[in-house]
Amino acid sequence: MRHLFCSALLISGCLPGVALAQSNPHHHENEQHRKAVGTVTGRVLLADGQPAEQVSVRIKGSERGTVTAADGSFVLRAPAGWQAIAVTCLGCVGQEVAVEVRPGQTAEVPPFTLARGEQQLSEVTVTGAKSLNQRTPSAGKMPIAPLDNPQATLTIERPVLEQQQALRLSDVLANVAGVYVMGATGGTQEEIASRGFAYSSANTFKNGVRYNNGIMPEVSSLERMEVLKGSAAILYGNVAAGGILNLVTKKPQFERGGSVGLRLGSYGFVKPQFDVYGAVGESQRVAYRLNGTWERADSYRDGVSSNRVYVNPSVLFRLTPKTELIVEGDYLRDNRTPDFGIGTVDYQVSESRSRFLNTADATNATNQTSATATLTTRLSNSWQLRAVGAFQRYANELKSASRPTANVIKPGRNYGNWLRSLQRTETGENYYLAQLDLTGTFRTGGIGHTLLVGADADQYNTNTLTYTTQAYDSVNILNPDRQLGRPKATASGYDALRYNTRTLGNTRRAGFYAQDLLSLTSNLKLLAGLRWSYQETPSDVYTYPAAPAAANGPATVRENRRYDQAFSPRVGLVFQPVKTTALFASYSNSFAPQANTVTDNQGGSLPPSLIDQFEVGIKNDLFKGALSANVTAYHIVNNNQAQTIQQYLGNGLNPSYNPNFPSAQELAGQVTSKGVEVDVQSRPVNGISFIAGYSYNNTAYTRSTLYTDGSRLRYNPAHTANLSLFYSFANVFANNGWLRGLSVGATGYYVGDRLAGRNPRLLYDKDGKLLTDTNKYLSLPNYVLFDASVGYAYERFSVRVKMANLLNELSYNVHDDNSVNPIAPRTFAATLSYKL
């Protein structure tokens, strides 16, 4: 017998059998009716101080009621006079407060804090508390419901991660249509993209703060993953057009609890993990959470291994009833063998899963530390102020053989022979962020407003050291055991490499933004906003002498400076013919600054590329919210993409070409991305829950002097599809204490037509004759991943067994033509856990 804590019980937000009429503060009553009613506002909190969403609030003795919003607030129209406002949810103590409602005025009631009820319930399991269109992503910065947002959003919650035993971010992304892994350079990271655009570190966030995605993030610490598809430039400035990811880690709780677990798997995989939380002592003002894990594994790849440690502490301070501070940090140390895959010969992959081409002493060592402080204060029931300060330290040292590329390995007498070289780099990065957001709701006449006004500033200090590259030996990529000899002049190893260049960067950015959701009528809403961004990108490149006698001596320096600014507008319209369906259309704009090394034909800087995005879609909550089905179509155009100025065109000498700047670029390219995405999610109904999705994308050059019109950009699958189905036998064996803990599940993920390699170019001689380019596409095989799992829970113990890639499909994640990494074969994993 257990108490059922209210924070886990927001499935319906109200007691069974109570039908509530949703109040609508934006409804246009006639003037006579207005005189007879007023407005009651307030806020509902959970016992740990977090907002309580979807909790029922009603006028006692009537059918008039509403549910709380994402920030726990509510607005309720009430008849004039003294009224009893009742707040109820299953498993918590109902609360009431008396308030005098004056005609045409607003009465604010003190915040409700939900306490645990005394009712004893037997082994109740609660999952899937909200539908897809009821989860407001915190990355959106505004307390607006997804049905009111003219943008495709998606949230994957913790129960799904546990059901699927997600280990890497790619496992989580398999539940999101149109967001995919585009490569795995060196086997040390997962390169992610959406709608034809890569997610750099500027597009990946943790708790709303950018983080360096050169390392694989730890999934065991996540409470949920949020996806904002399409442009988010108005909120975050310089981000790619495809969308952003926000990883939300587990938060402190005042209720004591936690878990310990052990995961074992194929190829020597071992991963113990823990998670504990509770109040500090008997305090009702300070709570903590600490979770962490250690992981080590070998690999299906010969000679590859990994070892990582992760710790994620956080503390919540309830400073006042309306103000709280969360301080979060994490530390990740990841050491693994760099692995650039199996190589290609003339842009052809020779099938293999295990062939390893790096040196035995190659290493990739990464340390990442972060700290974030978030202060939130409610100025009133309608206005909130949020301030964020953050710091992140990223350090990486890579010692590796160079990448085997298709353009240096040719068919013929020495088929597959490769001259292997050694390389070494050291990278350090300090990142700082300050952010301030003011959000609130108000009315002007008959129009309701949900307003966001904010500002942010961040800074990257980077220090990148490269060493000289030296020939090491010769091997055959098809038979690495066949060593062909070591060059006579080779160095003895990585430690003998000399300094080559050191680049010091100091990127500084600032932005101001405002966004307003206008409720024009009860079913017509307009979202409009604008951001101004400013960015400085100075860097100093130090080049060390090449002569051995002067190794690591004084260096020459070249200074680079860039100053960019841009406006990012956004406008969207939402029409809701019924409360559970929303049709939307939107336009947004984002920008992409050029690299410091990019110049025009006079040596000057090129302005940023501007990207226009158009999006239309429909969002549906069906069967009383049990099923959500959303469809989105998009059209993205980069009208001024930077591309290299060619010396010759089809009609002879290119007048834009300047021999003094042979690598100069111009804004003469156009890239268009268009596609459709379908996302379907259910809440658990009779033990069944599922997630499904489909995406189609075509990203191609639609105007270029360098590439043929219609040439597809690499890495982007034309089609993806996903399906996850889980079933709990709790209902079937409700009276059987042993069998009711049984559950089964299956997931499928399809990745269709993809291209890698290098886009063939249009190259001409001085007479305008088209030459044959050495660049070629590399076609990758489609594949379907099919996983199956069985779980069993009894009292505090649970075990889940998973078989991944049951069909043993073979395909590859490829970057260019030089990091061809096979996907994992059929593997086994089992997780045993115990709730504290």
mmCIF file of C-alpha atoms in Angstrom, residues 44-376:
data_model
loop_
_atom_site.group_PDB
_atom_site.id
_atom_site.type_symbol
_atom_site.label_atom_id
_atom_site.label_comp_id
_atom_site.label_asym_id
_atom_site.label_seq_id
_atom_site.Cartn_x
_atom_site.Cartn_y
_atom_site.Cartn_z
ATOM 1 C CA VAL A 44 -1.270 25.985 -7.892
ATOM 2 C CA LEU A 45 2.060 24.467 -6.826
ATOM 3 C CA LEU A 46 3.186 20.928 -6.115
ATOM 4 C CA ALA A 47 4.675 20.004 -2.762
ATOM 5 C CA ASP A 48 8.189 20.526 -4.160
ATOM 6 C CA GLY A 49 7.390 24.050 -5.295
ATOM 7 C CA GLN A 50 7.089 23.192 -8.981
ATOM 8 C CA PRO A 51 4.071 24.426 -10.978
ATOM 9 C CA ALA A 52 1.110 22.027 -11.005
ATOM 10 C CA GLU A 53 -0.213 21.759 -14.555
ATOM 11 C CA GLN A 54 -3.636 20.374 -15.587
ATOM 12 C CA VAL A 55 -5.032 20.466 -12.024
ATOM 13 C CA SER A 56 -8.749 21.193 -11.776
ATOM 14 C CA VAL A 57 -9.967 24.477 -10.326
ATOM 15 C CA ARG A 58 -13.709 25.028 -10.002
ATOM 16 C CA ILE A 59 -16.373 27.038 -8.280
ATOM 17 C CA LYS A 60 -17.786 24.786 -5.612
ATOM 18 C CA GLY A 61 -21.375 23.803 -6.220
ATOM 19 C CA SER A 62 -21.293 24.611 -9.931
ATOM 20 C CA GLU A 63 -20.065 23.155 -13.202
ATOM 21 C CA ARG A 64 -17.917 26.174 -13.932
ATOM 22 C CA GLY A 65 -14.211 25.353 -13.835
ATOM 23 C CA THR A 66 -10.864 25.277 -15.581
ATOM 24 C CA VAL A 67 -7.459 23.594 -15.342
ATOM 25 C CA THR A 68 -4.109 25.138 -14.528
ATOM 26 C CA ALA A 69 -1.674 26.157 -17.273
ATOM 27 C CA ALA A 70 1.943 25.022 -17.672
ATOM 28 C CA ASP A 71 3.130 27.540 -15.066
ATOM 29 C CA GLY A 72 0.432 26.459 -12.568
ATOM 30 C CA SER A 73 -1.653 29.590 -13.079
ATOM 31 C CA PHE A 74 -5.374 29.730 -13.694
ATOM 32 C CA VAL A 75 -7.922 32.328 -14.747
ATOM 33 C CA LEU A 76 -11.546 31.599 -13.884
ATOM 34 C CA ARG A 77 -14.676 33.603 -14.679
ATOM 35 C CA ALA A 78 -17.038 33.566 -11.674
ATOM 36 C CA PRO A 79 -20.419 35.018 -10.738
ATOM 37 C CA ALA A 80 -20.344 38.100 -8.541
ATOM 38 C CA GLY A 81 -20.504 37.532 -4.787
ATOM 39 C CA TRP A 82 -18.704 35.286 -2.326
ATOM 40 C CA GLN A 83 -17.532 32.063 -4.010
ATOM 41 C CA ALA A 84 -15.700 28.954 -2.792
ATOM 42 C CA ILE A 85 -12.805 28.085 -5.128
ATOM 43 C CA ALA A 86 -11.950 24.359 -4.926
ATOM 44 C CA VAL A 87 -8.705 22.763 -6.118
ATOM 45 C CA THR A 88 -8.691 18.971 -6.431
ATOM 46 C CA CYS A 89 -6.541 16.188 -7.839
ATOM 47 C CA LEU A 90 -6.370 12.466 -7.259
ATOM 48 C CA GLY A 91 -4.123 11.471 -4.359
ATOM 49 C CA CYS A 92 -3.829 14.922 -2.805
ATOM 50 C CA VAL A 93 -5.765 16.867 -0.233
ATOM 51 C CA GLY A 94 -8.456 19.035 -1.806
ATOM 52 C CA GLN A 95 -8.291 22.709 -0.901
ATOM 53 C CA GLU A 96 -10.806 25.504 -0.824
ATOM 54 C CA VAL A 97 -10.649 29.238 -0.369
ATOM 55 C CA ALA A 98 -13.415 31.802 -0.128
ATOM 56 C CA VAL A 99 -13.103 34.895 -2.288
ATOM 57 C CA GLU A 100 -15.350 37.861 -2.959
ATOM 58 C CA VAL A 101 -15.886 38.329 -6.682
ATOM 59 C CA ARG A 102 -16.775 41.862 -7.727
ATOM 60 C CA PRO A 103 -18.464 42.529 -11.081
ATOM 61 C CA GLY A 104 -15.979 43.370 -13.804
ATOM 62 C CA GLN A 105 -12.980 43.127 -11.427
ATOM 63 C CA THR A 106 -10.176 40.602 -10.843
ATOM 64 C CA ALA A 107 -9.670 38.907 -7.476
ATOM 65 C CA GLU A 108 -6.313 37.231 -6.809
ATOM 66 C CA VAL A 109 -6.201 34.308 -4.376
ATOM 67 C CA PRO A 110 -3.040 33.174 -2.543
ATOM 68 C CA PRO A 111 -1.083 30.293 -4.146
ATOM 69 C CA PHE A 112 -2.336 26.769 -3.433
ATOM 70 C CA THR A 113 0.306 24.204 -2.412
ATOM 71 C CA LEU A 114 -0.914 20.650 -2.936
ATOM 72 C CA ALA A 115 -0.317 18.230 -0.086
ATOM 73 C CA ARG A 116 -0.327 14.457 -0.238
ATOM 74 C CA GLY A 117 -3.643 12.830 0.686
ATOM 75 C CA GLU A 118 -4.208 10.219 3.355
ATOM 76 C CA GLN A 119 -6.084 7.829 1.055
ATOM 77 C CA GLN A 120 -4.294 4.488 0.758
ATOM 78 C CA LEU A 121 -4.077 3.126 -2.777
ATOM 79 C CA SER A 122 -2.777 -0.267 -3.807
ATOM 80 C CA GLU A 123 0.132 -0.386 -6.272
ATOM 81 C CA VAL A 124 -0.993 2.321 -8.652
ATOM 82 C CA THR A 125 1.205 2.931 -11.680
ATOM 83 C CA VAL A 126 0.805 6.222 -13.515
ATOM 84 C CA THR A 127 2.381 6.948 -16.910
ATOM 85 C CA GLY A 128 1.800 9.248 -19.839
ATOM 86 C CA ALA A 129 0.265 12.054 -17.781
ATOM 87 C CA LYS A 130 -0.143 14.466 -20.704
ATOM 88 C CA SER A 131 -0.756 14.224 -24.399
ATOM 89 C CA LEU A 132 1.683 15.513 -26.996
ATOM 90 C CA ASN A 133 -0.319 18.727 -27.358
ATOM 91 C CA GLN A 134 -0.547 19.326 -23.615
ATOM 92 C CA ARG A 135 3.215 19.491 -22.977
ATOM 93 C CA THR A 136 4.535 23.026 -23.127
ATOM 94 C CA PRO A 137 8.293 22.848 -23.861
ATOM 95 C CA SER A 138 10.336 25.069 -21.567
ATOM 96 C CA ALA A 139 12.629 25.842 -24.515
ATOM 97 C CA GLY A 140 9.807 27.961 -25.943
ATOM 98 C CA LYS A 141 10.261 30.414 -23.017
ATOM 99 C CA MET A 142 6.518 31.253 -23.038
ATOM 100 C CA PRO A 143 3.656 29.622 -21.094
ATOM 101 C CA ILE A 144 1.560 28.917 -24.175
ATOM 102 C CA ALA A 145 -0.066 25.603 -24.984
ATOM 103 C CA PRO A 146 1.272 23.696 -28.025
ATOM 104 C CA LEU A 147 -2.140 24.045 -29.698
ATOM 105 C CA ASP A 148 -1.669 27.831 -29.564
ATOM 106 C CA ASN A 149 1.865 27.663 -30.982
ATOM 107 C CA PRO A 150 2.239 27.957 -34.799
ATOM 108 C CA GLN A 151 5.271 25.667 -34.728
ATOM 109 C CA ALA A 152 5.824 21.923 -34.582
ATOM 110 C CA THR A 153 7.032 20.854 -31.127
ATOM 111 C CA LEU A 154 7.600 17.470 -29.537
ATOM 112 C CA THR A 155 8.487 16.221 -26.064
ATOM 113 C CA ILE A 156 9.773 12.768 -25.151
ATOM 114 C CA GLU A 157 9.220 12.115 -21.436
ATOM 115 C CA ARG A 158 11.185 10.045 -18.941
ATOM 116 C CA PRO A 159 8.793 7.024 -18.950
ATOM 117 C CA VAL A 160 9.486 6.528 -22.664
ATOM 118 C CA LEU A 161 13.250 6.664 -22.084
ATOM 119 C CA GLU A 162 12.948 4.015 -19.381
ATOM 120 C CA GLN A 163 10.644 1.770 -21.409
ATOM 121 C CA GLN A 164 12.998 1.847 -24.377
ATOM 122 C CA GLN A 165 16.174 1.706 -22.252
ATOM 123 C CA ALA A 166 17.563 4.671 -24.176
ATOM 124 C CA LEU A 167 21.341 4.757 -23.928
ATOM 125 C CA ARG A 168 22.330 7.453 -26.429
ATOM 126 C CA LEU A 169 20.621 10.518 -27.813
ATOM 127 C CA SER A 170 20.122 8.679 -31.109
ATOM 128 C CA ASP A 171 17.864 6.210 -29.241
ATOM 129 C CA VAL A 172 15.661 9.102 -28.105
ATOM 130 C CA LEU A 173 15.628 10.736 -31.541
ATOM 131 C CA ALA A 174 14.230 7.537 -33.039
ATOM 132 C CA ASN A 175 10.889 8.726 -31.589
ATOM 133 C CA VAL A 176 10.943 12.061 -33.435
ATOM 134 C CA ALA A 177 9.956 12.347 -37.088
ATOM 135 C CA GLY A 178 12.412 14.329 -39.169
ATOM 136 C CA VAL A 179 15.262 14.619 -36.624
ATOM 137 C CA TYR A 180 18.044 12.156 -37.352
ATOM 138 C CA VAL A 181 21.713 11.253 -36.920
ATOM 139 C CA MET A 182 23.603 12.448 -39.986
ATOM 140 C CA GLY A 183 27.038 11.150 -39.022
ATOM 141 C CA ALA A 184 29.250 9.868 -36.233
ATOM 142 C CA THR A 185 32.603 11.493 -36.964
ATOM 143 C CA GLY A 186 35.360 9.555 -35.263
ATOM 144 C CA GLY A 187 32.795 7.504 -33.344
ATOM 145 C CA THR A 188 33.057 10.062 -30.536
ATOM 146 C CA GLN A 189 29.891 12.067 -31.152
ATOM 147 C CA GLU A 190 26.483 11.889 -32.806
ATOM 148 C CA GLU A 191 25.975 14.559 -35.449
ATOM 149 C CA ILE A 192 22.296 15.491 -35.534
ATOM 150 C CA ALA A 193 20.263 17.267 -38.204
ATOM 151 C CA SER A 194 16.694 18.135 -39.107
ATOM 152 C CA ARG A 195 15.030 19.400 -42.269
ATOM 153 C CA GLY A 196 18.361 19.360 -44.082
ATOM 154 C CA PHE A 197 20.275 21.505 -41.541
ATOM 155 C CA ALA A 198 22.915 20.298 -39.092
ATOM 156 C CA TYR A 199 22.516 20.885 -35.362
ATOM 157 C CA SER A 200 25.769 22.458 -34.276
ATOM 158 C CA SER A 201 26.532 23.340 -30.668
ATOM 159 C CA ALA A 202 24.443 26.473 -31.297
ATOM 160 C CA ASN A 203 21.336 24.292 -31.746
ATOM 161 C CA THR A 204 21.728 21.934 -28.797
ATOM 162 C CA PHE A 205 20.738 23.019 -25.296
ATOM 163 C CA LYS A 206 20.681 21.619 -21.787
ATOM 164 C CA ASN A 207 18.153 23.238 -19.460
ATOM 165 C CA GLY A 208 17.853 26.106 -21.915
ATOM 166 C CA VAL A 209 21.621 26.726 -22.133
ATOM 167 C CA ARG A 210 23.798 25.901 -25.142
ATOM 168 C CA TYR A 211 26.219 23.041 -24.649
ATOM 169 C CA ASN A 212 29.088 21.717 -26.745
ATOM 170 C CA ASN A 213 27.794 18.648 -28.606
ATOM 171 C CA GLY A 214 31.273 17.428 -29.491
ATOM 172 C CA ILE A 215 30.634 14.835 -26.791
ATOM 173 C CA MET A 216 27.770 12.361 -26.427
ATOM 174 C CA PRO A 217 25.451 13.679 -23.663
ATOM 175 C CA GLU A 218 24.396 11.433 -20.803
ATOM 176 C CA VAL A 219 20.808 10.247 -21.273
ATOM 177 C CA SER A 220 20.349 8.665 -17.820
ATOM 178 C CA SER A 221 20.095 12.139 -16.238
ATOM 179 C CA LEU A 222 17.257 13.335 -18.482
ATOM 180 C CA GLU A 223 13.738 14.075 -17.338
ATOM 181 C CA ARG A 224 12.675 14.781 -20.902
ATOM 182 C CA MET A 225 13.890 15.878 -24.326
ATOM 183 C CA GLU A 226 12.210 18.826 -26.036
ATOM 184 C CA VAL A 227 12.272 19.456 -29.782
ATOM 185 C CA LEU A 228 11.339 22.779 -31.381
ATOM 186 C CA LYS A 229 11.241 22.094 -35.101
ATOM 187 C CA GLY A 230 11.923 24.892 -37.548
ATOM 188 C CA SER A 231 13.461 28.254 -36.808
ATOM 189 C CA ALA A 232 14.051 29.297 -33.194
ATOM 190 C CA ALA A 233 16.214 32.301 -34.089
ATOM 191 C CA ILE A 234 13.847 34.763 -32.401
ATOM 192 C CA LEU A 235 14.459 33.040 -29.057
ATOM 193 C CA TYR A 236 18.129 32.081 -29.321
ATOM 194 C CA GLY A 237 19.721 34.088 -32.142
ATOM 195 C CA ASN A 238 22.252 32.248 -34.268
ATOM 196 C CA VAL A 239 20.694 28.794 -34.654
ATOM 197 C CA ALA A 240 20.261 26.673 -37.790
ATOM 198 C CA ALA A 241 16.877 26.630 -39.504
ATOM 199 C CA GLY A 242 16.101 22.968 -38.821
ATOM 200 C CA GLY A 243 15.240 23.407 -35.138
ATOM 201 C CA ILE A 244 16.725 22.975 -31.671
ATOM 202 C CA LEU A 245 17.015 20.250 -29.033
ATOM 203 C CA ASN A 246 16.686 20.996 -25.321
ATOM 204 C CA LEU A 247 17.723 18.333 -22.818
ATOM 205 C CA VAL A 248 16.005 18.811 -19.458
ATOM 206 C CA THR A 249 17.723 17.082 -16.552
ATOM 207 C CA LYS A 250 16.094 15.683 -13.413
ATOM 208 C CA LYS A 251 15.116 18.282 -10.804
ATOM 209 C CA PRO A 252 15.232 18.316 -6.985
ATOM 210 C CA GLN A 253 12.177 17.179 -5.016
ATOM 211 C CA PHE A 254 11.184 17.616 -1.377
ATOM 212 C CA GLU A 255 9.716 14.110 -1.297
ATOM 213 C CA ARG A 256 12.524 11.668 -0.496
ATOM 214 C CA GLY A 257 13.229 8.912 -2.986
ATOM 215 C CA GLY A 258 15.515 7.596 -5.646
ATOM 216 C CA SER A 259 16.803 4.465 -7.291
ATOM 217 C CA VAL A 260 19.899 2.426 -7.996
ATOM 218 C CA GLY A 261 20.405 0.279 -11.063
ATOM 219 C CA LEU A 262 22.774 -1.804 -13.097
ATOM 220 C CA ARG A 263 22.750 -2.241 -16.860
ATOM 221 C CA LEU A 264 24.680 -5.051 -18.535
ATOM 222 C CA GLY A 265 24.985 -5.659 -22.241
ATOM 223 C CA SER A 266 26.842 -7.132 -25.169
ATOM 224 C CA TYR A 267 30.552 -6.536 -25.729
ATOM 225 C CA GLY A 268 31.373 -6.167 -22.049
ATOM 226 C CA PHE A 269 28.998 -3.272 -21.431
ATOM 227 C CA VAL A 270 28.638 -2.357 -17.732
ATOM 228 C CA LYS A 271 26.749 0.682 -16.420
ATOM 229 C CA PRO A 272 25.845 1.105 -12.722
ATOM 230 C CA GLN A 273 23.782 4.224 -11.982
ATOM 231 C CA PHE A 274 22.090 5.977 -9.063
ATOM 232 C CA ASP A 275 19.567 8.740 -8.424
ATOM 233 C CA VAL A 276 18.691 10.167 -4.983
ATOM 234 C CA TYR A 277 16.633 13.190 -4.008
ATOM 235 C CA GLY A 278 14.819 14.784 -1.085
ATOM 236 C CA ALA A 279 14.690 17.701 1.305
ATOM 237 C CA VAL A 280 17.881 18.829 3.002
ATOM 238 C CA GLY A 281 17.223 17.658 6.544
ATOM 239 C CA GLU A 282 13.652 18.556 7.466
ATOM 240 C CA SER A 283 13.735 21.743 5.444
ATOM 241 C CA GLN A 284 10.760 22.868 3.401
ATOM 242 C CA ARG A 285 12.911 25.428 1.634
ATOM 243 C CA VAL A 286 15.908 23.474 0.347
ATOM 244 C CA ALA A 287 15.836 20.254 -1.687
ATOM 245 C CA TYR A 288 18.506 18.373 -3.597
ATOM 246 C CA ARG A 289 19.017 15.770 -6.295
ATOM 247 C CA LEU A 290 22.100 13.780 -7.183
ATOM 248 C CA ASN A 291 22.347 11.268 -9.997
ATOM 249 C CA GLY A 292 25.273 9.741 -11.757
ATOM 250 C CA THR A 293 26.723 6.777 -13.567
ATOM 251 C CA TRP A 294 29.893 5.026 -14.617
ATOM 252 C CA GLU A 295 30.135 3.206 -17.909
ATOM 253 C CA ARG A 296 32.697 1.027 -19.646
ATOM 254 C CA ALA A 297 32.449 -1.118 -22.739
ATOM 255 C CA ASP A 298 34.317 -2.773 -25.538
ATOM 256 C CA SER A 299 32.805 -2.742 -29.018
ATOM 257 C CA TYR A 300 31.781 -4.707 -32.084
ATOM 258 C CA ARG A 301 34.599 -2.681 -33.655
ATOM 259 C CA ASP A 302 38.045 -4.297 -33.258
ATOM 260 C CA GLY A 303 40.286 -2.394 -30.847
ATOM 261 C CA VAL A 304 37.602 0.102 -29.745
ATOM 262 C CA SER A 305 36.649 0.712 -26.109
ATOM 263 C CA SER A 306 35.100 3.450 -23.999
ATOM 264 C CA ASN A 307 35.042 4.603 -20.397
ATOM 265 C CA ARG A 308 32.944 7.452 -18.996
ATOM 266 C CA VAL A 309 31.887 8.962 -15.672
ATOM 267 C CA TYR A 310 28.969 11.333 -15.137
ATOM 268 C CA VAL A 311 27.664 13.211 -12.078
ATOM 269 C CA ASN A 312 24.673 15.586 -12.011
ATOM 270 C CA PRO A 313 24.014 17.436 -8.705
ATOM 271 C CA SER A 314 21.286 20.076 -8.273
ATOM 272 C CA VAL A 315 19.825 22.099 -5.399
ATOM 273 C CA LEU A 316 16.504 23.938 -5.160
ATOM 274 C CA PHE A 317 16.161 26.948 -2.848
ATOM 275 C CA ARG A 318 12.635 28.168 -2.130
ATOM 276 C CA LEU A 319 13.663 31.710 -1.202
ATOM 277 C CA THR A 320 10.129 33.079 -0.788
ATOM 278 C CA PRO A 321 6.674 31.725 -1.634
ATOM 279 C CA LYS A 322 7.029 33.395 -5.036
ATOM 280 C CA THR A 323 10.771 33.064 -5.686
ATOM 281 C CA GLU A 324 12.935 30.019 -6.179
ATOM 282 C CA LEU A 325 16.496 29.360 -7.249
ATOM 283 C CA ILE A 326 17.733 26.151 -8.881
ATOM 284 C CA VAL A 327 21.481 25.581 -9.060
ATOM 285 C CA GLU A 328 22.487 22.707 -11.326
ATOM 286 C CA GLY A 329 25.799 21.302 -12.408
ATOM 287 C CA ASP A 330 27.197 18.293 -14.158
ATOM 288 C CA TYR A 331 30.524 16.712 -14.920
ATOM 289 C CA LEU A 332 31.232 14.272 -17.729
ATOM 290 C CA ARG A 333 34.540 12.563 -18.456
ATOM 291 C CA ASP A 334 34.513 10.522 -21.643
ATOM 292 C CA ASN A 335 37.545 8.584 -22.835
ATOM 293 C CA ARG A 336 37.199 6.401 -25.914
ATOM 294 C CA THR A 337 39.050 5.121 -28.942
ATOM 295 C CA PRO A 338 38.688 7.451 -31.931
ATOM 296 C CA ASP A 339 37.337 5.424 -34.825
ATOM 297 C CA PHE A 340 36.909 6.857 -38.313
ATOM 298 C CA GLY A 341 35.426 3.646 -39.580
ATOM 299 C CA ILE A 342 36.245 1.320 -42.436
ATOM 300 C CA GLY A 343 37.182 3.694 -45.261
ATOM 301 C CA THR A 344 36.147 3.596 -48.916
ATOM 302 C CA VAL A 345 37.858 2.951 -52.216
ATOM 303 C CA ASP A 346 36.836 5.321 -54.986
ATOM 304 C CA TYR A 347 33.644 6.210 -53.094
ATOM 305 C CA GLN A 348 32.612 2.581 -52.701
ATOM 306 C CA VAL A 349 32.051 1.059 -49.255
ATOM 307 C CA SER A 350 33.510 -2.402 -48.756
ATOM 308 C CA GLU A 351 31.146 -4.009 -46.261
ATOM 309 C CA SER A 352 32.517 -4.606 -42.796
ATOM 310 C CA ARG A 353 31.465 -4.068 -39.214
ATOM 311 C CA SER A 354 34.647 -4.827 -37.357
ATOM 312 C CA ARG A 355 37.534 -3.556 -39.529
ATOM 313 C CA PHE A 356 39.525 -0.999 -37.496
ATOM 314 C CA LEU A 357 42.027 1.326 -39.194
ATOM 315 C CA ASN A 358 43.367 3.511 -36.398
ATOM 316 C CA THR A 359 46.543 2.969 -34.395
ATOM 317 C CA ALA A 360 46.410 0.921 -31.204
ATOM 318 C CA ASP A 361 47.393 3.909 -29.027
ATOM 319 C CA ALA A 362 44.883 6.386 -30.487
ATOM 320 C CA THR A 363 42.851 8.214 -27.819
ATOM 321 C CA ASN A 364 40.065 10.778 -27.564
ATOM 322 C CA ALA A 365 39.766 12.276 -24.074
ATOM 323 C CA THR A 366 37.018 14.783 -23.274
ATOM 324 C CA ASN A 367 36.015 16.550 -20.069
ATOM 325 C CA GLN A 368 32.910 18.708 -19.829
ATOM 326 C CA THR A 369 31.773 20.663 -16.769
ATOM 327 C CA SER A 370 28.776 22.956 -16.494
ATOM 328 C CA ALA A 371 26.988 25.046 -13.869
ATOM 329 C CA THR A 372 23.631 26.805 -14.259
ATOM 330 C CA ALA A 373 21.688 29.027 -11.852
ATOM 331 C CA THR A 374 18.034 29.789 -12.632
ATOM 332 C CA LEU A 375 16.157 32.350 -10.554
ATOM 333 C CA THR A 376 12.390 32.515 -11.052
#
